[in-house]
Amino acid sequence: MQQHRAELTPKEIVAELDKYVIGQFEAKKSVAIALRNRYRRKLLDPAIKDEVIPKNIIMIGPTGVGKTEIARRLARLVSAPFVKVEATKFTEVGYVGRDVDSIVRDLVEGSVRIVKTEKMQELEPRATALAEERLLELLSPLPGKTQAAGNPLDFLFQASRGLGASAPAAEEDRAYEEKLKQARDDRQIIKQKLLRGELEDRLLEVEVEDRPPPVMDMFAGMGMEEMGMNMQDLFGSMVPKKKKKKKLPVKQARRILQQEEAEKLLDMDEITNEAVERAEQSGIVFLDEIDKVAGKNAAQSGPDVSREGVQRDILPIVEGSTVMTKYGPVKTDYVLFIAAGAFHFTRPSDLIPELQGRFPIRVELQSLEKQDFINILVEPENALTKQYTALLMTEGVNVEFSEDGIEEIATVACTLNDEMENIGARRLHTIMEKLFEDLSYEAAEIQGQSFCIDREYVKNKLKDIVKDKDLSKYIL
């Protein structure tokens, strides 16, 4: 699957992105070319392959126009390790805050999760079969053979004289064989019931691993998450895992047993090696709010004191360096970096020259117009209109959108973005939530009814808020 997806042409990549992000063709084109170049690089001769590095991209545009979504969907398209970070969360070395090396550590962690999930899916048939065997053993255990009473030396004495087994022992063996045969017949009946799903709610006593709370929680917010994870690994390997018995229905016990069996089958060394390589060769880092650490007065004292320092700390990661992680050293030379920012009060040229040079591709995303909002509401596979229709259908409430209703929602979104802060497509979330507030609240009591979201319905629900500018600032 990964290999097939990696071979997508730039036009096919743009077509896939069009399913989720409306417009912004130039940005999609840039990222599609960057992704295709990675595939081309894999086909190069090793002599020149190492010389070809990704051409990093800066996306310039207001919030809510699709910058993050383009990068995230791009990574999902090829199952590439992806991490989104805000540049403002990092501080210059010596200040309180996260260090930039955590970007790479997060990327590798994400890569390990992806590879582990893929391997688990590959092992699922085997793990399921082993879990079913364990379930069968719990539901219908076979009898154990008990030792015959008496002195064990009697058997040795009789054997030395060629007398064979005593009559009581032979009788006990026959009884055990009959008992075993009956148990196996019973097990076959239980197995058939299990396959037919007739025992899903039967309670079982299952021995499960008692997982302690994560040690890393102690270090959250202190910029020391890696120390927490390393400590957990250290103590986890030193202290034997505790087991506890729980009574669970068969359907829940099956999932736990499948997970345990799959974990036993996994080769973590192989997963780690593949994950590190994938992070190095296919990783995508989305650096959001890069404009917030840019500024002409970055070197002056005051609130901007560490802005240039953050840029200089980010620079080695973007340039290509080796970062130590708990999975070993990770090179960032071939990681694709996509930076983004609104650049309302600054420009890309306000970044330090060295960092500018590492982002040779600059693409500007356009603000959304009324027609864009209409398309966003209708075209994407995850369109908001489809989401709300599906949510209310779970309660038996049928909702349909008319063309004039969708147009009115788009008009309101466009107007509010012009009159207040322009938050792009995110404005639709606030409008739709307010629009469906009453329906969502009353859905359980109005099952079986149908509603048409037309222009009049939209105007009626939003008229007071849209008219009252002060109120709209707080609600919409």
Tab-separated table of C-alpha atoms in Angstrom:
chain	number	residue	atom	x	y	z
A	1	MET	CA	0.000	0.000	0.000
A	2	GLN	CA	2.781	2.387	0.964
A	3	GLN	CA	4.741	1.614	-2.196
A	4	HIS	CA	1.709	2.045	-4.454
A	5	ARG	CA	0.789	5.380	-2.893
A	6	ALA	CA	4.350	6.665	-3.202
A	7	GLU	CA	4.142	6.255	-6.972
A	8	LEU	CA	1.310	8.772	-7.386
A	9	THR	CA	1.993	11.425	-10.029
A	10	PRO	CA	1.770	15.125	-9.049
A	11	LYS	CA	-1.610	15.425	-10.796
A	12	GLU	CA	-2.921	12.375	-8.919
A	13	ILE	CA	-1.654	13.840	-5.629
A	14	VAL	CA	-3.456	17.139	-6.314
A	15	ALA	CA	-6.626	15.198	-7.207
A	16	GLU	CA	-6.430	13.373	-3.851
A	17	LEU	CA	-5.897	16.642	-1.965
A	18	ASP	CA	-8.879	18.172	-3.801
A	19	LYS	CA	-11.106	15.693	-1.966
A	20	TYR	CA	-10.402	17.467	1.320
A	21	VAL	CA	-9.057	20.961	0.564
A	22	ILE	CA	-10.852	23.421	-1.707
A	23	GLY	CA	-8.822	25.658	-4.033
A	24	GLN	CA	-5.201	26.606	-3.260
A	25	PHE	CA	-3.916	24.957	-6.447
A	26	GLU	CA	-0.439	26.540	-6.258
A	27	ALA	CA	0.167	25.196	-2.752
A	28	LYS	CA	-1.071	21.731	-3.705
A	29	LYS	CA	1.106	21.784	-6.818
A	30	SER	CA	4.212	22.647	-4.776
A	31	VAL	CA	3.722	19.895	-2.200
A	32	ALA	CA	2.798	17.378	-4.933
A	33	ILE	CA	6.087	18.074	-6.738
A	34	ALA	CA	8.013	17.767	-3.452
A	35	LEU	CA	6.386	14.397	-2.771
A	36	ARG	CA	7.012	13.127	-6.290
A	37	ASN	CA	10.664	14.184	-6.059
A	38	ARG	CA	11.027	11.868	-3.070
A	39	TYR	CA	9.854	8.963	-5.194
A	40	ARG	CA	12.235	10.005	-7.990
A	41	ARG	CA	15.100	10.221	-5.502
A	42	LYS	CA	14.578	6.588	-4.481
A	43	LEU	CA	15.202	5.535	-8.083
A	44	LEU	CA	18.516	7.405	-8.394
A	45	ASP	CA	21.969	5.865	-8.432
A	46	PRO	CA	23.427	5.821	-4.879
A	47	ALA	CA	26.277	8.077	-6.015
A	48	ILE	CA	23.928	11.006	-6.666
A	49	LYS	CA	21.039	9.968	-4.412
A	50	ASP	CA	22.698	11.280	-1.240
A	51	GLU	CA	23.261	14.673	-2.873
A	52	VAL	CA	19.563	15.274	-3.585
A	53	ILE	CA	17.879	16.955	-0.619
A	54	PRO	CA	14.221	18.018	-0.271
A	55	LYS	CA	13.272	21.562	-1.294
A	56	ASN	CA	11.509	22.888	1.776
A	57	ILE	CA	8.379	25.020	1.412
A	58	ILE	CA	6.996	28.129	3.127
A	59	MET	CA	3.227	28.576	2.880
A	60	ILE	CA	2.083	32.162	3.320
A	61	GLY	CA	-1.568	32.855	4.013
A	62	PRO	CA	-4.172	33.757	6.652
A	63	THR	CA	-5.487	31.233	9.162
A	64	GLY	CA	-8.124	28.748	8.091
A	65	VAL	CA	-7.299	28.563	4.363
A	66	GLY	CA	-5.944	24.992	4.382
A	67	LYS	CA	-2.200	25.182	5.141
A	68	THR	CA	-2.195	22.557	7.883
A	69	GLU	CA	-4.761	20.348	6.167
A	70	ILE	CA	-2.707	20.192	2.962
A	71	ALA	CA	0.395	19.047	4.868
A	72	ARG	CA	-1.520	16.559	7.036
A	73	ARG	CA	-3.389	14.998	4.100
A	74	LEU	CA	-0.152	14.799	2.136
A	75	ALA	CA	1.449	12.726	4.900
A	76	ARG	CA	-1.594	10.448	5.215
A	77	LEU	CA	-1.586	9.892	1.481
A	78	VAL	CA	1.689	7.962	1.636
A	79	SER	CA	1.647	6.861	5.308
A	80	ALA	CA	4.609	9.152	5.945
A	81	PRO	CA	5.632	10.069	9.510
A	82	PHE	CA	4.189	13.521	10.176
A	83	VAL	CA	4.468	15.983	13.024
A	84	LYS	CA	2.897	19.418	13.370
A	85	VAL	CA	4.601	21.826	15.731
A	86	GLU	CA	4.143	25.505	16.535
A	87	ALA	CA	7.366	27.489	16.327
A	88	THR	CA	6.176	29.594	19.279
A	89	LYS	CA	6.382	26.570	21.613
A	90	PHE	CA	10.147	26.475	21.306
A	91	THR	CA	12.565	28.768	23.046
A	92	GLU	CA	16.227	29.543	22.755
A	93	VAL	CA	18.544	27.253	24.694
A	94	GLY	CA	18.711	28.524	28.262
A	95	TYR	CA	15.055	29.593	28.366
A	96	VAL	CA	12.166	27.593	29.813
A	97	GLY	CA	10.326	25.697	27.091
A	98	ARG	CA	10.653	22.797	24.648
A	99	ASP	CA	13.918	22.233	22.826
A	100	VAL	CA	13.858	21.836	19.046
A	101	ASP	CA	15.276	18.288	19.204
A	102	SER	CA	11.846	17.198	20.457
A	103	ILE	CA	10.580	17.763	16.877
A	104	VAL	CA	12.689	14.843	15.685
A	105	ARG	CA	11.826	12.698	18.694
A	106	ASP	CA	8.106	13.264	18.055
A	107	LEU	CA	8.606	12.436	14.365
A	108	VAL	CA	10.279	9.124	15.187
A	109	GLU	CA	7.608	8.245	17.756
A	110	GLY	CA	4.991	8.831	15.069
A	111	SER	CA	6.962	6.691	12.640
A	112	VAL	CA	7.164	3.830	15.153
A	113	ARG	CA	3.383	3.989	15.643
A	114	ILE	CA	2.788	3.833	11.871
A	115	VAL	CA	5.134	0.891	11.294
A	116	LYS	CA	3.849	-0.973	14.368
A	117	THR	CA	0.238	-0.532	13.208
A	118	GLU	CA	1.122	-1.842	9.746
A	119	LYS	CA	2.889	-4.883	11.206
A	120	MET	CA	-0.035	-5.546	13.559
A	121	GLN	CA	-2.398	-5.547	10.585
A	122	GLU	CA	-0.153	-8.026	8.775
A	123	LEU	CA	-0.099	-10.281	11.841
A	124	GLU	CA	-3.817	-9.930	12.563
A	125	PRO	CA	-4.875	-13.314	11.042
A	126	ARG	CA	-2.246	-15.209	13.062
A	127	ALA	CA	-2.956	-13.228	16.230
A	128	THR	CA	-6.703	-13.815	15.820
A	129	ALA	CA	-6.208	-17.576	15.438
A	130	LEU	CA	-3.991	-17.712	18.546
A	131	ALA	CA	-6.460	-15.573	20.510
A	132	GLU	CA	-9.317	-17.931	19.542
A	133	GLU	CA	-7.277	-20.869	20.837
A	134	ARG	CA	-6.726	-19.104	24.142
A	135	LEU	CA	-10.419	-18.248	24.368
A	136	LEU	CA	-11.277	-21.878	23.756
A	137	GLU	CA	-8.866	-22.959	26.490
A	138	LEU	CA	-10.516	-20.533	28.922
A	139	LEU	CA	-14.053	-21.543	27.970
A	140	SER	CA	-13.402	-25.291	27.849
A	141	PRO	CA	-10.132	-26.302	29.564
A	142	LEU	CA	-8.930	-29.861	29.055
A	143	PRO	CA	-8.544	-31.976	32.238
A	144	GLY	CA	-5.045	-32.517	33.606
A	145	LYS	CA	-3.762	-36.008	34.398
A	146	THR	CA	-3.365	-36.559	38.129
A	147	GLN	CA	-0.688	-38.882	39.558
A	148	ALA	CA	-1.881	-42.164	40.991
A	149	ALA	CA	-1.926	-42.286	44.741
A	150	GLY	CA	0.600	-44.453	46.537
A	151	ASN	CA	4.337	-44.810	46.637
A	152	PRO	CA	6.029	-43.779	43.352
A	153	LEU	CA	8.661	-46.523	43.967
A	154	ASP	CA	5.945	-49.194	43.500
A	155	PHE	CA	5.813	-48.380	39.794
A	156	LEU	CA	9.617	-48.696	39.431
A	157	PHE	CA	9.623	-51.995	41.306
A	158	GLN	CA	6.874	-53.463	39.110
A	159	ALA	CA	8.551	-52.221	35.941
A	160	SER	CA	11.879	-53.831	36.919
A	161	ARG	CA	10.099	-57.168	37.270
A	162	GLY	CA	8.232	-56.765	33.993
A	163	LEU	CA	4.877	-56.703	35.777
A	164	GLY	CA	3.624	-53.559	33.991
A	165	ALA	CA	1.164	-51.092	35.432
A	166	SER	CA	-1.017	-52.036	38.349
A	167	ALA	CA	-4.719	-52.597	37.811
A	168	PRO	CA	-5.729	-49.391	39.666
A	169	ALA	CA	-3.311	-47.315	37.550
A	170	ALA	CA	-4.577	-48.831	34.287
A	171	GLU	CA	-8.154	-48.167	35.374
A	172	GLU	CA	-7.242	-44.571	36.171
A	173	ASP	CA	-5.663	-44.176	32.709
A	174	ARG	CA	-8.837	-45.459	31.035
A	175	ALA	CA	-10.974	-43.087	33.087
A	176	TYR	CA	-8.716	-40.186	32.181
A	177	GLU	CA	-8.852	-41.050	28.458
A	178	GLU	CA	-12.662	-41.159	28.571
A	179	LYS	CA	-12.748	-37.854	30.440
A	180	LEU	CA	-10.335	-36.315	27.932
A	181	LYS	CA	-12.407	-37.540	24.977
A	182	GLN	CA	-15.565	-36.067	26.487
A	183	ALA	CA	-13.794	-32.755	27.119
A	184	ARG	CA	-12.588	-32.645	23.503
A	185	ASP	CA	-16.109	-33.321	22.233
A	186	ASP	CA	-17.409	-30.540	24.482
A	187	ARG	CA	-14.669	-28.245	23.196
A	188	GLN	CA	-15.746	-28.815	19.587
A	189	ILE	CA	-19.302	-27.805	20.509
A	190	ILE	CA	-17.990	-24.685	22.292
A	191	LYS	CA	-15.782	-23.902	19.275
A	192	GLN	CA	-18.740	-23.980	16.902
A	193	LYS	CA	-20.742	-21.712	19.213
A	194	LEU	CA	-17.769	-19.369	19.416
A	195	LEU	CA	-17.495	-19.201	15.621
A	196	ARG	CA	-21.221	-18.475	15.345
A	197	GLY	CA	-20.874	-15.595	17.829
A	198	GLU	CA	-23.231	-17.148	20.376
A	199	LEU	CA	-20.873	-16.673	23.336
A	200	GLU	CA	-19.935	-13.009	22.886
A	201	ASP	CA	-21.531	-11.902	26.164
A	202	ARG	CA	-20.397	-14.810	28.341
A	203	LEU	CA	-18.126	-13.678	31.165
A	204	LEU	CA	-14.576	-14.987	31.362
A	205	GLU	CA	-11.817	-14.599	33.925
A	206	VAL	CA	-8.831	-13.307	31.957
A	207	GLU	CA	-5.319	-12.585	33.216
A	208	VAL	CA	-4.261	-9.199	31.859
A	209	GLU	CA	-1.168	-7.058	32.264
A	210	ASP	CA	-1.455	-4.419	34.981
A	211	ARG	CA	-0.165	-1.249	33.314
A	212	PRO	CA	1.187	1.401	35.723
A	213	PRO	CA	0.479	5.074	35.010
A	214	PRO	CA	3.016	6.659	32.620
A	215	VAL	CA	6.127	7.982	34.325
A	216	MET	CA	6.422	10.716	31.676
A	217	ASP	CA	3.338	12.493	33.059
A	218	MET	CA	5.586	13.811	35.837
A	219	PHE	CA	7.744	15.583	33.253
A	220	ALA	CA	4.984	16.966	30.998
A	221	GLY	CA	5.238	20.703	30.514
A	222	MET	CA	8.814	20.792	31.766
A	223	GLY	CA	10.456	20.105	28.419
A	224	MET	CA	11.654	16.763	29.827
A	225	GLU	CA	9.222	14.323	28.174
A	226	GLU	CA	12.111	12.313	26.697
A	227	MET	CA	13.575	11.778	30.175
A	228	GLY	CA	10.198	10.507	31.357
A	229	MET	CA	9.945	8.039	28.467
A	230	ASN	CA	13.498	6.776	29.017
A	231	MET	CA	12.850	6.263	32.720
A	232	GLN	CA	9.684	4.332	31.922
A	233	ASP	CA	11.585	2.067	29.523
A	234	LEU	CA	14.360	1.568	32.092
A	235	PHE	CA	12.094	0.672	35.001
A	236	GLY	CA	9.773	-1.296	32.729
A	237	SER	CA	12.601	-3.646	31.766
A	238	MET	CA	13.872	-4.007	35.357
A	239	VAL	CA	10.574	-4.610	37.139
A	240	PRO	CA	8.644	-7.759	36.145
A	241	LYS	CA	5.237	-7.087	34.652
A	242	LYS	CA	2.379	-7.620	37.060
A	243	LYS	CA	-0.699	-9.577	36.067
A	244	LYS	CA	-4.222	-9.219	37.394
A	245	LYS	CA	-7.380	-11.204	36.774
A	246	LYS	CA	-10.451	-9.498	35.368
A	247	LYS	CA	-13.899	-10.782	34.462
A	248	LEU	CA	-14.709	-9.710	30.916
A	249	PRO	CA	-17.218	-10.686	28.221
A	250	VAL	CA	-15.809	-12.844	25.414
A	251	LYS	CA	-15.940	-10.030	22.816
A	252	GLN	CA	-13.817	-7.769	25.035
A	253	ALA	CA	-11.468	-10.576	26.106
A	254	ARG	CA	-10.859	-11.448	22.441
A	255	ARG	CA	-9.557	-7.941	21.686
A	256	ILE	CA	-7.170	-8.060	24.663
A	257	LEU	CA	-5.895	-11.518	23.749
A	258	GLN	CA	-5.447	-10.521	20.093
A	259	GLN	CA	-3.383	-7.527	21.201
A	260	GLU	CA	-1.237	-9.700	23.484
A	261	GLU	CA	-0.650	-12.347	20.794
A	262	ALA	CA	0.214	-9.714	18.175
A	263	GLU	CA	2.681	-8.088	20.593
A	264	LYS	CA	4.382	-11.463	21.078
A	265	LEU	CA	4.738	-11.899	17.316
A	266	LEU	CA	6.195	-8.428	16.735
A	267	ASP	CA	9.917	-7.974	16.156
A	268	MET	CA	10.545	-4.597	17.811
A	269	ASP	CA	14.134	-4.365	16.504
A	270	GLU	CA	12.855	-4.691	12.950
A	271	ILE	CA	10.092	-2.149	13.630
A	272	THR	CA	12.547	0.335	15.145
A	273	ASN	CA	14.993	0.072	12.242
A	274	GLU	CA	12.243	0.522	9.666
A	275	ALA	CA	10.663	3.392	11.627
A	276	VAL	CA	13.937	5.319	11.894
A	277	GLU	CA	14.634	4.844	8.182
A	278	ARG	CA	11.119	5.956	7.264
A	279	ALA	CA	11.369	9.033	9.491
A	280	GLU	CA	14.712	9.944	7.887
A	281	GLN	CA	13.672	9.324	4.280
A	282	SER	CA	9.921	10.110	4.280
A	283	GLY	CA	9.274	12.276	7.360
A	284	ILE	CA	7.325	15.528	7.023
A	285	VAL	CA	7.572	18.295	9.633
A	286	PHE	CA	4.981	21.071	9.554
A	287	LEU	CA	6.363	24.178	11.287
A	288	ASP	CA	3.353	26.389	11.968
A	289	GLU	CA	3.420	30.031	13.095
A	290	ILE	CA	6.922	30.518	11.739
A	291	ASP	CA	6.072	34.204	11.282
A	292	LYS	CA	5.760	34.588	15.076
A	293	VAL	CA	9.513	34.016	15.522
A	294	ALA	CA	10.430	36.376	12.679
A	295	GLY	CA	11.012	40.090	13.198
A	296	LYS	CA	13.426	42.848	12.419
A	297	ASN	CA	13.982	43.624	16.096
A	298	ALA	CA	14.502	40.017	17.067
A	299	ALA	CA	17.947	40.649	18.538
A	300	GLN	CA	16.841	43.483	20.810
A	301	SER	CA	15.990	43.063	24.456
A	302	GLY	CA	12.414	42.775	25.589
A	303	PRO	CA	9.699	40.280	24.638
A	304	ASP	CA	11.438	39.434	21.325
A	305	VAL	CA	14.707	38.480	23.015
A	306	SER	CA	14.644	34.787	22.048
A	307	ARG	CA	13.035	34.973	18.587
A	308	GLU	CA	16.289	34.917	16.648
A	309	GLY	CA	17.622	32.331	19.075
A	310	VAL	CA	14.686	30.030	18.235
A	311	GLN	CA	15.410	30.458	14.534
A	312	ARG	CA	19.067	29.608	15.080
A	313	ASP	CA	18.116	26.522	17.090
A	314	ILE	CA	15.683	25.373	14.372
A	315	LEU	CA	18.299	25.959	11.654
A	316	PRO	CA	20.498	22.851	12.313
A	317	ILE	CA	17.433	20.592	12.254
A	318	VAL	CA	16.312	22.054	8.912
A	319	GLU	CA	19.853	22.122	7.490
A	320	GLY	CA	20.427	18.504	8.370
A	321	SER	CA	21.826	17.171	11.613
A	322	THR	CA	21.820	14.022	13.732
A	323	VAL	CA	19.571	13.951	16.792
A	324	MET	CA	19.835	11.292	19.482
A	325	THR	CA	16.549	9.609	20.343
A	326	LYS	CA	15.680	6.564	22.417
A	327	TYR	CA	15.591	4.626	19.132
A	328	GLY	CA	19.119	5.693	18.227
A	329	PRO	CA	20.579	8.517	16.115
A	330	VAL	CA	18.236	10.062	13.508
A	331	LYS	CA	19.444	12.174	10.570
A	332	THR	CA	17.248	15.057	9.388
A	333	ASP	CA	19.023	15.680	6.067
A	334	TYR	CA	16.166	14.277	3.973
A	335	VAL	CA	13.161	15.270	6.106
A	336	LEU	CA	10.743	17.574	4.260
A	337	PHE	CA	9.997	20.766	6.217
A	338	ILE	CA	6.867	22.756	5.409
A	339	ALA	CA	6.712	26.065	7.268
A	340	ALA	CA	3.578	28.198	7.418
A	341	GLY	CA	2.537	31.575	8.713
A	342	ALA	CA	0.115	34.413	8.110
A	343	PHE	CA	2.943	36.997	7.892
A	344	HIS	CA	0.519	39.851	8.630
A	345	PHE	CA	3.105	41.983	10.430
A	346	THR	CA	6.296	40.365	9.166
A	347	ARG	CA	7.643	38.979	5.902
A	348	PRO	CA	9.600	35.834	5.065
A	349	SER	CA	12.570	38.143	4.461
A	350	ASP	CA	12.476	38.984	8.194
A	351	LEU	CA	13.681	35.471	8.990
A	352	ILE	CA	17.434	35.102	9.445
A	353	PRO	CA	19.136	34.669	6.013
A	354	GLU	CA	20.391	31.160	6.778
A	355	LEU	CA	16.855	29.941	7.522
A	356	GLN	CA	15.424	31.713	4.483
A	357	GLY	CA	17.883	29.845	2.288
A	358	ARG	CA	16.608	26.525	3.606
A	359	PHE	CA	13.071	27.273	2.378
A	360	PRO	CA	13.594	27.947	-1.335
A	361	ILE	CA	9.938	27.374	-2.332
A	362	ARG	CA	7.447	30.038	-1.275
A	363	VAL	CA	3.775	29.780	-2.107
A	364	GLU	CA	0.984	32.171	-1.204
A	365	LEU	CA	-2.445	30.854	-0.285
A	366	GLN	CA	-5.468	32.947	-1.159
A	367	SER	CA	-8.149	34.180	1.244
A	368	LEU	CA	-11.457	32.366	0.873
A	369	GLU	CA	-14.297	33.924	-1.118
A	370	LYS	CA	-18.024	33.168	-0.996
A	371	GLN	CA	-17.814	30.504	-3.722
A	372	ASP	CA	-14.973	28.822	-1.820
A	373	PHE	CA	-17.188	28.555	1.268
A	374	ILE	CA	-19.993	27.041	-0.851
A	375	ASN	CA	-17.569	24.468	-2.270
A	376	ILE	CA	-16.166	23.697	1.194
A	377	LEU	CA	-19.673	22.980	2.472
A	378	VAL	CA	-20.503	20.575	-0.353
A	379	GLU	CA	-17.535	19.046	-2.177
A	380	PRO	CA	-15.024	17.507	0.312
A	381	GLU	CA	-15.550	13.941	1.458
A	382	ASN	CA	-15.584	15.219	5.041
A	383	ALA	CA	-17.779	18.290	4.303
A	384	LEU	CA	-19.509	19.807	7.330
A	385	THR	CA	-22.956	19.364	5.761
A	386	LYS	CA	-22.284	15.621	5.432
A	387	GLN	CA	-21.021	15.438	9.021
A	388	TYR	CA	-24.081	17.109	10.569
A	389	THR	CA	-26.469	15.082	8.381
A	390	ALA	CA	-24.806	11.840	9.515
A	391	LEU	CA	-24.743	12.880	13.196
A	392	LEU	CA	-28.468	13.670	13.327
A	393	MET	CA	-29.361	10.577	11.296
A	394	THR	CA	-28.091	8.497	14.234
A	395	GLU	CA	-31.045	9.907	16.198
A	396	GLY	CA	-33.500	9.287	13.343
A	397	VAL	CA	-33.650	12.959	12.310
A	398	ASN	CA	-33.397	13.562	8.570
A	399	VAL	CA	-31.667	16.793	7.481
A	400	GLU	CA	-31.343	18.123	3.944
A	401	PHE	CA	-29.582	21.256	2.690
A	402	SER	CA	-31.049	23.359	-0.108
A	403	GLU	CA	-28.814	25.297	-2.488
A	404	ASP	CA	-30.044	28.664	-1.184
A	405	GLY	CA	-29.460	27.472	2.402
A	406	ILE	CA	-25.831	26.598	1.656
A	407	GLU	CA	-25.410	29.896	-0.170
A	408	GLU	CA	-26.757	31.792	2.845
A	409	ILE	CA	-24.359	30.007	5.221
A	410	ALA	CA	-21.468	30.928	2.905
A	411	THR	CA	-22.668	34.554	2.739
A	412	VAL	CA	-22.795	34.826	6.538
A	413	ALA	CA	-19.312	33.278	6.871
A	414	CYS	CA	-17.865	35.638	4.275
A	415	THR	CA	-19.517	38.690	5.865
A	416	LEU	CA	-18.345	37.858	9.382
A	417	ASN	CA	-14.774	37.246	8.191
A	418	ASP	CA	-14.796	40.657	6.479
A	419	GLU	CA	-16.256	42.510	9.465
A	420	MET	CA	-14.324	40.725	12.198
A	421	GLU	CA	-11.147	38.682	12.410
A	422	ASN	CA	-10.636	36.609	9.251
A	423	ILE	CA	-10.396	33.025	10.497
A	424	GLY	CA	-11.069	31.430	7.098
A	425	ALA	CA	-12.966	28.158	6.901
A	426	ARG	CA	-12.964	27.817	10.688
A	427	ARG	CA	-15.779	30.380	10.696
A	428	LEU	CA	-18.023	27.689	9.188
A	429	HIS	CA	-17.568	25.514	12.276
A	430	THR	CA	-18.904	28.213	14.599
A	431	ILE	CA	-21.796	29.064	12.268
A	432	MET	CA	-22.837	25.431	11.741
A	433	GLU	CA	-22.683	24.677	15.456
A	434	LYS	CA	-24.959	27.636	16.218
A	435	LEU	CA	-27.240	26.730	13.308
A	436	PHE	CA	-27.752	23.171	14.595
A	437	GLU	CA	-27.796	23.995	18.292
A	438	ASP	CA	-31.576	23.556	18.725
A	439	LEU	CA	-31.805	20.487	16.480
A	440	SER	CA	-28.942	18.781	18.299
A	441	TYR	CA	-30.532	19.590	21.661
A	442	GLU	CA	-33.990	18.269	20.734
A	443	ALA	CA	-32.958	15.404	18.429
A	444	ALA	CA	-33.901	12.620	20.874
A	445	GLU	CA	-37.494	13.953	21.117
A	446	ILE	CA	-38.070	14.598	17.382
A	447	GLN	CA	-37.095	11.244	15.909
A	448	GLY	CA	-38.557	10.497	12.495
A	449	GLN	CA	-38.935	14.162	11.512
A	450	SER	CA	-37.289	15.832	8.500
A	451	PHE	CA	-35.855	19.334	8.234
A	452	CYS	CA	-34.760	21.377	5.236
A	453	ILE	CA	-31.954	23.845	5.900
A	454	ASP	CA	-32.911	26.588	3.439
A	455	ARG	CA	-32.225	30.318	3.346
A	456	GLU	CA	-35.166	31.177	5.630
A	457	TYR	CA	-34.095	28.591	8.219
A	458	VAL	CA	-30.531	29.962	8.277
A	459	LYS	CA	-31.679	33.582	8.508
A	460	ASN	CA	-34.133	32.738	11.283
A	461	LYS	CA	-31.508	30.969	13.406
A	462	LEU	CA	-28.743	33.542	12.924
A	463	LYS	CA	-30.601	36.840	12.462
A	464	ASP	CA	-30.266	38.151	16.038
A	465	ILE	CA	-26.591	37.226	16.335
A	466	VAL	CA	-25.562	38.598	12.945
A	467	LYS	CA	-27.372	41.892	13.574
A	468	ASP	CA	-25.863	42.389	17.029
A	469	LYS	CA	-22.192	43.015	16.244
A	470	ASP	CA	-21.089	42.850	19.869
A	471	LEU	CA	-22.883	39.539	20.380
A	472	SER	CA	-21.544	38.053	17.144
A	473	LYS	CA	-17.991	38.759	18.267
A	474	TYR	CA	-18.481	36.417	21.202
A	475	ILE	CA	-20.649	33.742	19.561
A	476	LEU	CA	-19.573	33.672	15.921
